[in-house]
PDB file of C-alpha atoms in Angstrom:
ATOM      1  CA  MET A   1      13.257  -5.202  10.161  1.00 51.00           C
ATOM      2  CA  THR A   2      16.743  -6.531  10.898  1.00 66.00           C
ATOM      3  CA  THR A   3      17.716  -7.773   7.441  1.00 82.00           C
ATOM      4  CA  PRO A   4      16.588  -6.195   4.193  1.00 84.00           C
ATOM      5  CA  PRO A   5      13.726  -8.033   2.496  1.00 88.00           C
ATOM      6  CA  MET A   6      14.614  -9.969  -0.635  1.00 94.00           C
ATOM      7  CA  LYS A   7      11.080 -10.680  -1.899  1.00 97.00           C
ATOM      8  CA  VAL A   8       7.894  -8.670  -1.365  1.00 97.00           C
ATOM      9  CA  LEU A   9       4.319  -9.015  -2.556  1.00 98.00           C
ATOM     10  CA  PHE A  10       1.911  -6.106  -3.076  1.00 98.00           C
ATOM     11  CA  VAL A  11      -1.798  -6.784  -2.496  1.00 98.00           C
ATOM     12  CA  GLY A  12      -4.017  -3.915  -3.577  1.00 97.00           C
ATOM     13  CA  ASN A  13      -5.973  -2.129  -6.220  1.00 96.00           C
ATOM     14  CA  SER A  14      -5.295   0.436  -8.925  1.00 95.00           C
ATOM     15  CA  LEU A  15      -3.491   2.699  -6.433  1.00 95.00           C
ATOM     16  CA  THR A  16      -0.901  -0.075  -6.374  1.00 96.00           C
ATOM     17  CA  TYR A  17      -0.695  -0.894 -10.049  1.00 95.00           C
ATOM     18  CA  TRP A  18      -1.096   2.590 -11.610  1.00 92.00           C
ATOM     19  CA  ASP A  19       1.770   3.875 -13.819  1.00 86.00           C
ATOM     20  CA  GLY A  20       3.230   0.425 -14.327  1.00 90.00           C
ATOM     21  CA  GLY A  21       2.871  -0.599 -10.696  1.00 94.00           C
ATOM     22  CA  LEU A  22       4.659   0.008  -7.449  1.00 97.00           C
ATOM     23  CA  ALA A  23       6.278  -3.451  -7.636  1.00 97.00           C
ATOM     24  CA  ALA A  24       8.144  -2.437 -10.770  1.00 96.00           C
ATOM     25  CA  LEU A  25       9.122   0.958  -9.326  1.00 96.00           C
ATOM     26  CA  LEU A  26      10.311  -0.645  -6.101  1.00 96.00           C
ATOM     27  CA  LYS A  27      12.493  -3.105  -8.015  1.00 94.00           C
ATOM     28  CA  LYS A  28      14.070  -0.218  -9.925  1.00 94.00           C
ATOM     29  CA  LEU A  29      14.703   1.724  -6.760  1.00 94.00           C
ATOM     30  CA  ARG A  30      16.305  -1.250  -5.057  1.00 93.00           C
ATOM     31  CA  ARG A  31      18.466  -2.003  -8.104  1.00 91.00           C
ATOM     32  CA  SER A  32      19.602   1.607  -8.239  1.00 91.00           C
ATOM     33  CA  ALA A  33      20.547   1.562  -4.560  1.00 88.00           C
ATOM     34  CA  ASP A  34      22.227  -1.848  -4.619  1.00 81.00           C
ATOM     35  CA  SER A  35      22.628  -3.536  -7.976  1.00 76.00           C
ATOM     36  CA  SER A  36      23.963  -6.693  -6.333  1.00 79.00           C
ATOM     37  CA  ALA A  37      20.866  -7.165  -4.123  1.00 77.00           C
ATOM     38  CA  GLY A  38      18.759 -10.125  -5.219  1.00 85.00           C
ATOM     39  CA  PHE A  39      15.458  -8.317  -4.745  1.00 92.00           C
ATOM     40  CA  ASP A  40      12.076  -9.165  -6.269  1.00 94.00           C
ATOM     41  CA  ALA A  41       8.668  -7.528  -5.951  1.00 96.00           C
ATOM     42  CA  GLU A  42       5.421  -9.048  -7.223  1.00 96.00           C
ATOM     43  CA  GLN A  43       1.774  -8.037  -7.076  1.00 97.00           C
ATOM     44  CA  VAL A  44      -1.758  -9.375  -6.802  1.00 97.00           C
ATOM     45  CA  VAL A  45      -4.000  -6.505  -7.823  1.00 97.00           C
ATOM     46  CA  GLN A  46      -7.558  -5.860  -8.919  1.00 95.00           C
ATOM     47  CA  GLY A  47      -9.057  -2.542  -9.882  1.00 94.00           C
ATOM     48  CA  GLY A  48     -11.418  -1.038  -7.308  1.00 92.00           C
ATOM     49  CA  ALA A  49     -10.824  -3.889  -4.876  1.00 95.00           C
ATOM     50  CA  SER A  50     -10.842  -3.598  -1.109  1.00 96.00           C
ATOM     51  CA  LEU A  51      -8.926  -6.001   1.091  1.00 98.00           C
ATOM     52  CA  GLU A  52     -12.239  -7.861   1.493  1.00 97.00           C
ATOM     53  CA  VAL A  53     -12.369  -8.419  -2.258  1.00 97.00           C
ATOM     54  CA  MET A  54      -8.709  -9.304  -2.392  1.00 98.00           C
ATOM     55  CA  TRP A  55      -9.257 -11.885   0.356  1.00 98.00           C
ATOM     56  CA  ASN A  56     -12.412 -13.453  -1.134  1.00 98.00           C
ATOM     57  CA  GLU A  57     -12.009 -13.103  -4.891  1.00 97.00           C
ATOM     58  CA  THR A  58      -8.299 -13.235  -5.813  1.00 98.00           C
ATOM     59  CA  GLU A  59      -5.350 -15.530  -5.489  1.00 98.00           C
ATOM     60  CA  ALA A  60      -3.774 -13.349  -2.814  1.00 98.00           C
ATOM     61  CA  ARG A  61      -4.056 -15.900  -0.015  1.00 98.00           C
ATOM     62  CA  GLU A  62      -2.586 -18.659  -2.150  1.00 98.00           C
ATOM     63  CA  ARG A  63       0.287 -16.440  -3.289  1.00 98.00           C
ATOM     64  CA  ILE A  64       1.042 -15.469   0.287  1.00 98.00           C
ATOM     65  CA  ALA A  65       1.017 -19.113   1.433  1.00 97.00           C
ATOM     66  CA  GLU A  66       3.181 -20.379  -1.439  1.00 95.00           C
ATOM     67  CA  GLY A  67       5.333 -17.370  -2.336  1.00 84.00           C
ATOM     68  CA  GLY A  68       8.187 -17.353   0.141  1.00 94.00           C
ATOM     69  CA  TYR A  69       7.859 -13.565   0.688  1.00 98.00           C
ATOM     70  CA  ASP A  70       9.669 -11.587   3.351  1.00 97.00           C
ATOM     71  CA  VAL A  71       7.077  -8.809   3.398  1.00 98.00           C
ATOM     72  CA  VAL A  72       3.521  -8.518   2.114  1.00 98.00           C
ATOM     73  CA  ILE A  73       2.387  -4.970   1.499  1.00 98.00           C
ATOM     74  CA  LEU A  74      -1.348  -4.483   1.985  1.00 98.00           C
ATOM     75  CA  GLN A  75      -3.083  -1.485   0.405  1.00 98.00           C
ATOM     76  CA  GLU A  76      -6.613  -0.654   1.459  1.00 96.00           C
ATOM     77  CA  ASP A  77      -8.496   2.173  -0.261  1.00 85.00           C
ATOM     78  CA  LEU A  78     -10.409   3.546   2.708  1.00 85.00           C
ATOM     79  CA  PRO A  79     -12.566   5.992   0.848  1.00 80.00           C
ATOM     80  CA  GLU A  80     -13.939   2.973  -1.075  1.00 85.00           C
ATOM     81  CA  THR A  81     -14.675   0.837   2.037  1.00 90.00           C
ATOM     82  CA  THR A  82     -15.107   1.198   5.780  1.00 94.00           C
ATOM     83  CA  VAL A  83     -12.637   1.261   8.632  1.00 96.00           C
ATOM     84  CA  GLU A  84     -14.392  -1.769  10.140  1.00 97.00           C
ATOM     85  CA  SER A  85     -13.942  -3.808   6.934  1.00 97.00           C
ATOM     86  CA  PHE A  86     -10.329  -2.656   6.653  1.00 98.00           C
ATOM     87  CA  HIS A  87      -9.537  -3.776  10.183  1.00 98.00           C
ATOM     88  CA  SER A  88     -11.381  -7.083   9.817  1.00 98.00           C
ATOM     89  CA  TYR A  89      -9.565  -8.061   6.629  1.00 98.00           C
ATOM     90  CA  ALA A  90      -6.277  -6.682   7.831  1.00 98.00           C
ATOM     91  CA  ARG A  91      -6.490  -9.129  10.726  1.00 98.00           C
ATOM     92  CA  ARG A  92      -7.214 -12.032   8.358  1.00 98.00           C
ATOM     93  CA  PHE A  93      -4.350 -11.080   6.054  1.00 98.00           C
ATOM     94  CA  ASP A  94      -2.025 -10.560   9.007  1.00 98.00           C
ATOM     95  CA  GLU A  95      -2.680 -14.088  10.250  1.00 98.00           C
ATOM     96  CA  ALA A  96      -2.046 -15.575   6.809  1.00 98.00           C
ATOM     97  CA  ILE A  97       1.073 -13.473   6.219  1.00 98.00           C
ATOM     98  CA  ARG A  98       2.614 -14.371   9.562  1.00 98.00           C
ATOM     99  CA  ALA A  99       1.758 -18.062   9.058  1.00 98.00           C
ATOM    100  CA  SER A 100       3.766 -17.929   5.811  1.00 98.00           C
ATOM    101  CA  GLY A 101       6.795 -16.507   7.655  1.00 97.00           C
ATOM    102  CA  ALA A 102       6.447 -13.033   6.149  1.00 98.00           C
ATOM    103  CA  ALA A 103       5.809  -9.671   7.810  1.00 98.00           C
ATOM    104  CA  PRO A 104       2.892  -7.341   6.930  1.00 98.00           C
ATOM    105  CA  LEU A 105       3.378  -3.704   5.901  1.00 98.00           C
ATOM    106  CA  PHE A 106       0.350  -1.471   5.527  1.00 98.00           C
ATOM    107  CA  TYR A 107       0.448   0.932   2.588  1.00 98.00           C
ATOM    108  CA  MET A 108      -1.514   3.964   3.738  1.00 97.00           C
ATOM    109  CA  ALA A 109      -3.289   5.539   0.737  1.00 95.00           C
ATOM    110  CA  TRP A 110      -4.867   8.982   0.660  1.00 92.00           C
ATOM    111  CA  GLU A 111      -8.121  10.850   0.637  1.00 89.00           C
ATOM    112  CA  TYR A 112      -9.834  12.160  -2.474  1.00 84.00           C
ATOM    113  CA  GLU A 113     -12.805  14.396  -3.139  1.00 80.00           C
ATOM    114  CA  ARG A 114     -15.234  11.950  -4.782  1.00 79.00           C
ATOM    115  CA  LEU A 115     -15.481  10.027  -1.540  1.00 76.00           C
ATOM    116  CA  SER A 116     -14.900  12.655   1.104  1.00 80.00           C
ATOM    117  CA  TRP A 117     -16.524  10.842   4.027  1.00 79.00           C
ATOM    118  CA  ILE A 118     -13.108  10.201   5.569  1.00 90.00           C
ATOM    119  CA  SER A 119     -10.231  12.615   6.124  1.00 93.00           C
ATOM    120  CA  MET A 120      -6.511  11.982   5.754  1.00 94.00           C
ATOM    121  CA  ASP A 121      -6.197  12.156   9.543  1.00 96.00           C
ATOM    122  CA  GLU A 122      -8.872   9.478   9.904  1.00 95.00           C
ATOM    123  CA  ILE A 123      -7.198   7.276   7.259  1.00 96.00           C
ATOM    124  CA  ALA A 124      -3.921   7.622   9.129  1.00 97.00           C
ATOM    125  CA  GLU A 125      -5.567   6.831  12.464  1.00 98.00           C
ATOM    126  CA  ALA A 126      -7.178   3.710  11.005  1.00 97.00           C
ATOM    127  CA  HIS A 127      -3.758   2.501   9.839  1.00 98.00           C
ATOM    128  CA  TRP A 128      -1.909   3.340  13.018  1.00 98.00           C
ATOM    129  CA  THR A 129      -4.607   1.648  15.112  1.00 98.00           C
ATOM    130  CA  ILE A 130      -4.561  -1.668  13.247  1.00 98.00           C
ATOM    131  CA  ALA A 131      -0.771  -1.613  12.954  1.00 98.00           C
ATOM    132  CA  ALA A 132      -0.431  -1.153  16.703  1.00 98.00           C
ATOM    133  CA  GLU A 133      -2.921  -3.908  17.411  1.00 98.00           C
ATOM    134  CA  LEU A 134      -1.112  -6.332  15.113  1.00 98.00           C
ATOM    135  CA  GLY A 135       2.476  -5.257  15.793  1.00 98.00           C
ATOM    136  CA  ALA A 136       2.866  -4.280  12.128  1.00 98.00           C
ATOM    137  CA  ARG A 137       4.451  -1.375  10.308  1.00 98.00           C
ATOM    138  CA  VAL A 138       2.918   1.325   8.115  1.00 98.00           C
ATOM    139  CA  ALA A 139       4.253   3.008   4.963  1.00 98.00           C
ATOM    140  CA  PRO A 140       2.633   6.432   5.465  1.00 98.00           C
ATOM    141  CA  VAL A 141       2.183   7.330   1.783  1.00 98.00           C
ATOM    142  CA  GLY A 142      -0.920   9.459   2.385  1.00 96.00           C
ATOM    143  CA  LEU A 143       0.927  11.545   4.968  1.00 98.00           C
ATOM    144  CA  ALA A 144       3.905  11.920   2.659  1.00 98.00           C
ATOM    145  CA  ARG A 145       1.572  13.226  -0.027  1.00 97.00           C
ATOM    146  CA  ARG A 146       0.075  15.757   2.398  1.00 96.00           C
ATOM    147  CA  ARG A 147       3.543  16.916   3.433  1.00 97.00           C
ATOM    148  CA  SER A 148       4.576  17.209  -0.212  1.00 96.00           C
ATOM    149  CA  TYR A 149       1.601  19.473  -0.894  1.00 93.00           C
ATOM    150  CA  GLY A 150       2.602  21.621   2.022  1.00 94.00           C
ATOM    151  CA  GLU A 151       6.156  22.001   0.832  1.00 96.00           C
ATOM    152  CA  ARG A 152       5.661  21.857  -2.980  1.00 95.00           C
ATOM    153  CA  PRO A 153       2.059  22.780  -3.775  1.00 93.00           C
ATOM    154  CA  GLU A 154       2.892  23.186  -7.505  1.00 95.00           C
ATOM    155  CA  LEU A 155       3.752  19.485  -7.721  1.00 94.00           C
ATOM    156  CA  ASP A 156       0.574  17.678  -8.730  1.00 95.00           C
ATOM    157  CA  LEU A 157       0.495  14.203  -7.280  1.00 95.00           C
ATOM    158  CA  TYR A 158      -2.856  13.280  -8.838  1.00 93.00           C
ATOM    159  CA  ALA A 159      -3.648  11.940 -12.297  1.00 93.00           C
ATOM    160  CA  ASP A 160      -6.396  13.664 -14.300  1.00 94.00           C
ATOM    161  CA  ASP A 161      -9.122  11.735 -12.519  1.00 92.00           C
ATOM    162  CA  ARG A 162      -8.021  13.367  -9.201  1.00 91.00           C
ATOM    163  CA  GLU A 163      -7.886   9.995  -7.406  1.00 91.00           C
ATOM    164  CA  HIS A 164      -5.052   7.934  -8.924  1.00 92.00           C
ATOM    165  CA  PRO A 165      -1.459   9.089  -8.641  1.00 95.00           C
ATOM    166  CA  SER A 166       0.382  11.057 -11.271  1.00 95.00           C
ATOM    167  CA  ILE A 167       3.817   9.701 -12.104  1.00 95.00           C
ATOM    168  CA  ALA A 168       5.202  12.021  -9.399  1.00 96.00           C
ATOM    169  CA  GLY A 169       2.595  10.596  -7.002  1.00 96.00           C
ATOM    170  CA  SER A 170       3.555   7.006  -7.896  1.00 97.00           C
ATOM    171  CA  TYR A 171       7.231   7.845  -7.379  1.00 96.00           C
ATOM    172  CA  LEU A 172       6.507   9.362  -3.966  1.00 97.00           C
ATOM    173  CA  SER A 173       4.516   6.229  -3.064  1.00 97.00           C
ATOM    174  CA  ALA A 174       7.408   3.981  -4.099  1.00 97.00           C
ATOM    175  CA  LEU A 175       9.940   6.116  -2.233  1.00 97.00           C
ATOM    176  CA  THR A 176       7.843   6.067   0.951  1.00 98.00           C
ATOM    177  CA  ILE A 177       7.406   2.311   0.771  1.00 98.00           C
ATOM    178  CA  TYR A 178      11.100   1.902   0.001  1.00 96.00           C
ATOM    179  CA  ALA A 179      12.044   3.952   3.085  1.00 96.00           C
ATOM    180  CA  SER A 180       9.640   1.868   5.165  1.00 97.00           C
ATOM    181  CA  LEU A 181      11.282  -1.343   3.984  1.00 95.00           C
ATOM    182  CA  PHE A 182      14.945  -0.345   3.888  1.00 91.00           C
TER     183      PHE A 182
END
């Protein structure tokens, strides 16, 4: 990205809105880095929703079309859906996002034990594959979490349910997305 984004939209589920939401955290990070930057972050979220649900059952498409966003951040929860569905709805969202003049950014989530059919490596591969196909970027949050565990195993990035992020996990997510944007 050649110029910093001024307005972003998050589209996702509870991994996006947990702990007050990544949109709010991202606004605080941007303000702390540059208090003069006119930056805004908004969200369209629904608990437990895949991109398919976000496409079919929310106002996400309308917000993208009307919102004047620079970047739309798409969060799929792969353990809750399939790679095929992710790629299918990523393509649909990509077309709508680009038609609006915005750029897509894929927010790579993480694996968790309750739905262990897919590994972190497979989640990463699904994101890199669709991003390469679409010429999009990825915020590798899941990989940042894995690296954090390797370097600081005492830092618990999970909330009590062992799926959602702890406040440290939300902060790491926001920092990874921030680095991907700026």
